[in-house]
Short mmCIF file of C-alpha atoms and ligand atoms in Angstrom, two decimals:
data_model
loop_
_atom_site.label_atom_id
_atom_site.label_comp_id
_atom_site.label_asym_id
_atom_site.label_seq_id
_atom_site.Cartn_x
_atom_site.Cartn_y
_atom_site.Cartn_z
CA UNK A 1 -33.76 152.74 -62.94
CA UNK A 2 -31.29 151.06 -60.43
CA UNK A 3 -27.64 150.38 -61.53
CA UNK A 4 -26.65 147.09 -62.66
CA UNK A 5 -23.28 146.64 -62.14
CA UNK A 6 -21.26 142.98 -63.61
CA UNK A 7 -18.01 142.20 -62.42
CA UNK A 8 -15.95 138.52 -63.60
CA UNK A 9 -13.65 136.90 -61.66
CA UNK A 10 -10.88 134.08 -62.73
CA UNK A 11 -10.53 132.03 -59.56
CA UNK A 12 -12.23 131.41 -56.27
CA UNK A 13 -9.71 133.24 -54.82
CA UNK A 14 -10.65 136.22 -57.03
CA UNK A 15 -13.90 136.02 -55.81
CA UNK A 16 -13.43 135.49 -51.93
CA UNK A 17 -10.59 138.92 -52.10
CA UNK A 18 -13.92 140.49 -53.60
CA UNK A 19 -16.59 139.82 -50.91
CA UNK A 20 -13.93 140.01 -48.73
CA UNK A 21 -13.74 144.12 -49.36
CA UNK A 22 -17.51 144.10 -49.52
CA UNK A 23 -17.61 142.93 -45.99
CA UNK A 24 -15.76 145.33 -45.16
CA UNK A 25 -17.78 148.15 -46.41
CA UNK A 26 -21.44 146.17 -45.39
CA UNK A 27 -23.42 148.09 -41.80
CA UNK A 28 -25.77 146.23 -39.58
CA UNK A 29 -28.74 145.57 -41.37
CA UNK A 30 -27.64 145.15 -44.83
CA UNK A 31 -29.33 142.13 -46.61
CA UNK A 32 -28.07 140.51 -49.21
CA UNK A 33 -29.93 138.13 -51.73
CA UNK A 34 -27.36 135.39 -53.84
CA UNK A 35 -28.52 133.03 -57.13
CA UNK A 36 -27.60 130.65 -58.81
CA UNK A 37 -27.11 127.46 -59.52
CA UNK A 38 -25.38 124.82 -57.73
CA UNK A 39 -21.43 125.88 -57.65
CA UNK A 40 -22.14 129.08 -58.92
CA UNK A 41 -20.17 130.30 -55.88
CA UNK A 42 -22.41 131.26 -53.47
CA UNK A 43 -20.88 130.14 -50.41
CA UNK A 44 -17.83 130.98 -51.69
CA UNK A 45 -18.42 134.14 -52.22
CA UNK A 46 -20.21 134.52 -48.33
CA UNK A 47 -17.07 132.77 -46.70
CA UNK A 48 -15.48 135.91 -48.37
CA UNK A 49 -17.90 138.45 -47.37
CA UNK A 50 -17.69 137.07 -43.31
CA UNK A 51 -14.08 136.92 -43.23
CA UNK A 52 -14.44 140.96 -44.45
CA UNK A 53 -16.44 141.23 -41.70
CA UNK A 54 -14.22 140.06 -39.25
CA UNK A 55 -15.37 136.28 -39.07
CA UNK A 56 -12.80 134.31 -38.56
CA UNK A 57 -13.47 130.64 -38.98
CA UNK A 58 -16.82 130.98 -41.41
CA UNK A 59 -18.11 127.56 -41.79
CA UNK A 60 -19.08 126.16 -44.94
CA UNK A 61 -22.42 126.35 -46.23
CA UNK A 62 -25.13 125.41 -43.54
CA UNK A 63 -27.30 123.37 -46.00
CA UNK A 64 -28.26 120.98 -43.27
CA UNK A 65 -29.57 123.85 -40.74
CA UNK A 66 -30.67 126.62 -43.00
CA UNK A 67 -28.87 129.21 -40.48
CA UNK A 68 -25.79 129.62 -39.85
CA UNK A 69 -24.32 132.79 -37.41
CA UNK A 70 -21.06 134.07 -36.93
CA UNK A 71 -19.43 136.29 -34.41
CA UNK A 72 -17.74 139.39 -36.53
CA UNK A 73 -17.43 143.00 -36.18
CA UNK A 74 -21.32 142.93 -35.90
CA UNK A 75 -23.36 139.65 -36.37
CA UNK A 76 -23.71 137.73 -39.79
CA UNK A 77 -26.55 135.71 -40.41
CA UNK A 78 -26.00 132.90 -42.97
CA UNK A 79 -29.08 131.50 -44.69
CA UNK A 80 -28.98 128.71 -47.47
CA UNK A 81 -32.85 128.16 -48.60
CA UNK A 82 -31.33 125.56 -50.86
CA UNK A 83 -33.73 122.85 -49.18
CA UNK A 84 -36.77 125.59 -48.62
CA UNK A 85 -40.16 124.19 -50.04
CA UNK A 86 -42.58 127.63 -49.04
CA UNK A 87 -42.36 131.14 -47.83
CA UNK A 88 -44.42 129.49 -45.11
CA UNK A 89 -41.28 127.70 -43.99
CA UNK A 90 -39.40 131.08 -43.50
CA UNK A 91 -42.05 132.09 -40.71
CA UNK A 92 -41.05 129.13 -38.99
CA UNK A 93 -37.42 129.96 -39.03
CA UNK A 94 -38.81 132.95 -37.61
CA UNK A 95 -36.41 135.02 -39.96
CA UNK A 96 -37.73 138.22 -39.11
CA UNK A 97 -35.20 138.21 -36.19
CA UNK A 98 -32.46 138.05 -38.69
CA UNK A 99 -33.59 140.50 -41.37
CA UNK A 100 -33.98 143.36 -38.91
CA UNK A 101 -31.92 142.07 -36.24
CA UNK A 102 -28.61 144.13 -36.03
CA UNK A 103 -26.49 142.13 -38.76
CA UNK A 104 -25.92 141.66 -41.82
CA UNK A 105 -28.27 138.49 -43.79
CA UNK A 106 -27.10 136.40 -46.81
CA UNK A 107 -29.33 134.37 -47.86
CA UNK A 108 -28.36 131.59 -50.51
CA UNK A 109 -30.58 130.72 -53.07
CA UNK A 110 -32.18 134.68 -52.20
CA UNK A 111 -34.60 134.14 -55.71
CA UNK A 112 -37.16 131.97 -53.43
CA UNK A 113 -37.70 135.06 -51.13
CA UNK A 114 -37.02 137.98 -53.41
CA UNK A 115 -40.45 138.73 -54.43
CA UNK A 116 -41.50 138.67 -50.57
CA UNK A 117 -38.62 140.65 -49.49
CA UNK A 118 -40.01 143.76 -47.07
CA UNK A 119 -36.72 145.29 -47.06
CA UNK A 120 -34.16 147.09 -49.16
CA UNK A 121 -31.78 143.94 -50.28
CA UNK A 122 -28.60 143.89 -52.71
CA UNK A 123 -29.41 141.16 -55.03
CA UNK A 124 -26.18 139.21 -56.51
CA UNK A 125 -26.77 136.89 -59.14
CA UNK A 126 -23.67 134.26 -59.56
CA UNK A 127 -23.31 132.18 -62.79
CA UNK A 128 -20.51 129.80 -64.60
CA UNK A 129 -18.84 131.86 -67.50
CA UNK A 130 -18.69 129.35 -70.78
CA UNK A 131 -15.09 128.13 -72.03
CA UNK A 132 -13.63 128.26 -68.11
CA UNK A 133 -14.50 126.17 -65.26
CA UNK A 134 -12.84 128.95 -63.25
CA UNK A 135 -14.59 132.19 -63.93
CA UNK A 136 -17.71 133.39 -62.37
CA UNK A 137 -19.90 136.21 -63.43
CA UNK A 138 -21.87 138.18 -60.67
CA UNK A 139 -24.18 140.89 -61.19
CA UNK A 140 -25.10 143.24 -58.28
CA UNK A 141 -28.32 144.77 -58.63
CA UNK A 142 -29.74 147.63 -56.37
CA UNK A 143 -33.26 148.21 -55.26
CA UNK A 144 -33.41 151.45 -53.99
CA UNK A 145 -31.34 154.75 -54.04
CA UNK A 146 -29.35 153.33 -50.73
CA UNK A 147 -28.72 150.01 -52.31
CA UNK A 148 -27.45 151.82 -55.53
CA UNK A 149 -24.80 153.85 -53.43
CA UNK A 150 -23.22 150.17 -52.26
CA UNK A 151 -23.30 148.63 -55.95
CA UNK A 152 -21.31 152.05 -57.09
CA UNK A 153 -19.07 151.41 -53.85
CA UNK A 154 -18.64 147.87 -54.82
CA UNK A 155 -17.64 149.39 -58.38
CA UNK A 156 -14.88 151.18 -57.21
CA UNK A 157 -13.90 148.47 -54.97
CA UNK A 158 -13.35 145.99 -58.20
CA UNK A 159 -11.49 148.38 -60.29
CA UNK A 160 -9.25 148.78 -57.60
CA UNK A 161 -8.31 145.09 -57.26
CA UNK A 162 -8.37 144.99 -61.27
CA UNK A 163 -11.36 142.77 -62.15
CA UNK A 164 -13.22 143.57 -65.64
CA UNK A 165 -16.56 145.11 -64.68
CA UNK A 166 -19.44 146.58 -66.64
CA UNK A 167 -21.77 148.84 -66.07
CA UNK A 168 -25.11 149.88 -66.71
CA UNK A 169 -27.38 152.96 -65.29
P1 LIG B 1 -22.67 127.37 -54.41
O1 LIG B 1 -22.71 127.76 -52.97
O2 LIG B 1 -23.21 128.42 -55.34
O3 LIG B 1 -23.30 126.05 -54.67
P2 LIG B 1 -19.84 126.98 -53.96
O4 LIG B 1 -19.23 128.28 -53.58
O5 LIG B 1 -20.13 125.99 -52.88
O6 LIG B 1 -21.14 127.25 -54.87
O7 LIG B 1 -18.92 126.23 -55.01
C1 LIG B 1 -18.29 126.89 -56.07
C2 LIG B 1 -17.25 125.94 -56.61
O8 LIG B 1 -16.69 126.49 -57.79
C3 LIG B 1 -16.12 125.72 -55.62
O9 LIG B 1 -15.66 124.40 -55.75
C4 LIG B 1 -15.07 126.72 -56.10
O10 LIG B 1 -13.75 126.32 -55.78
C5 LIG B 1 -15.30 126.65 -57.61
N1 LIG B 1 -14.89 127.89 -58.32
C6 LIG B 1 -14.14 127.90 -59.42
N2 LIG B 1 -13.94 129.14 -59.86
C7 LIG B 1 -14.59 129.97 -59.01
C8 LIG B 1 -14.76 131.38 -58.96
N3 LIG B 1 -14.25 132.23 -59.86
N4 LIG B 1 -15.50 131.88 -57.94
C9 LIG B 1 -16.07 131.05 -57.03
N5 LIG B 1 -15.94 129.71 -57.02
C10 LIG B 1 -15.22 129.16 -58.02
MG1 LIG B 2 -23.77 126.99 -51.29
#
C-alpha cells in the first residue's frame, strides 16, 4: 500500500513556506500531479514549490498557454490542463518533452492525466477545509516505493514547520 500522508494549512502563506521546502528537496524529473477545485490552491501552492526551487519571479498560473517554464536550479515546467478537453490534446503539447525532460512537471488539474500517467508522479490533492475560508487540506499520495520516500520526506518537512499532519501506511 503507498502512504497517504494529509497535512492542513491556515493561510496561503502556510502553504507557499510548505512547497517552498518541497522544492527544495524535488530532483530533475520529479512529476507532480495537483486537484482540485477552483481556489483550492493549486497555483499557490506551485508559486511555492518554484520559488524552492530557485525561481525567482514564478508567474501566476498560465491558464491562457497551458505551459509555463521557469529558469531555477534545474528547469520547472508549469502545466495548468484547466482548459484541456482530451488526452489527445496533450500529444499536441507534445508533453513528453516535459515529463522526461530534465525538470521537474506540475501539472494543475493532474486528475485529467492521472490514469494515463507513464511515470512515477506524486499526486497532491488540494481542497477548502469547512468553517475557514483560509485553510486548505492537501493530501500527498505516493505511487511507488520512490514516491513514498518523498511523501515521508515531505512528513518530516511539515512537522518541522509545525503544521497538523496525519498519516496513514
Ligand atoms: P487554484 O490554482 O487551485 O485555482 P489558487 O492558488 O489560484 O487556486 O487560489 C487559491 C486562493 O485561495 C487564493 O486567493 C489564496 O490567497 C486563497 N487561500 C486562502 N487560504 C489559502 C491556503 N491555506 N492555501 C492556499 N491558498 C489559500
Ligand atoms: Mg490555478
Amino acid at each position: 500500500m503507498p502512504d497517504s500522508l494529509e497535512v492542513a494549512t491556515v493561510s496561503p502563506d502556510e502553504t507557499q513556506r510548505l512547497a517552498k521546502k518541497i522544492g527544495q528537496i524535488l530532483n530533475e524529473g520529479d512529476i507532480i500531479l495537483l486537484s482540485g477545485e477552483l481556489g483550492a490552491g493549486k497555483t499557490t501552492f506551485t508559486i511555492g514549490l518554484a520559488r524552492g526551487l530557485g525561481v525567482r519571479s514564478p508567474a501566476s498560473s498560465p491558464t491562457y498557454t497551458i505551459i509555463n517554464e521557469y529558469d531555477g536550479r534545474i528547469p520547472v515546467y508549469h502545466l495548468d490542463l484547466y482548459r484541456l478537453e482530451s488526452l489527445e490534446e496533450m500529444e499536441v503539447i507534445g508533453y513528453e518533452e516535459y515529463y522526461f525532460g530534465k525538470g521537474v512537471t506540475v501539472v494543475e488539474w493532474g486528475d485529467k492525466i492521472e490514469s494515463s500517467m507513464p511515470e512515477d508522479y506524486l499526486g497532491i490533492d488540494l481542497k477548502r477545509l469547512a468553517g475557514d475560508d483560509n485553510s486548505r487540506s492537501f493530501v500527498f499520495k505516493g505511487s511507488s516505493a520512490k514516491i513514498d520516500g518523498l511523501v515521508k520526506s515531505i512528513s518530516k518537512i511539515a512537522k518541522e514547520i509545525g503544521l497538523s499532519v496525519k498519516e496513514d501506511g
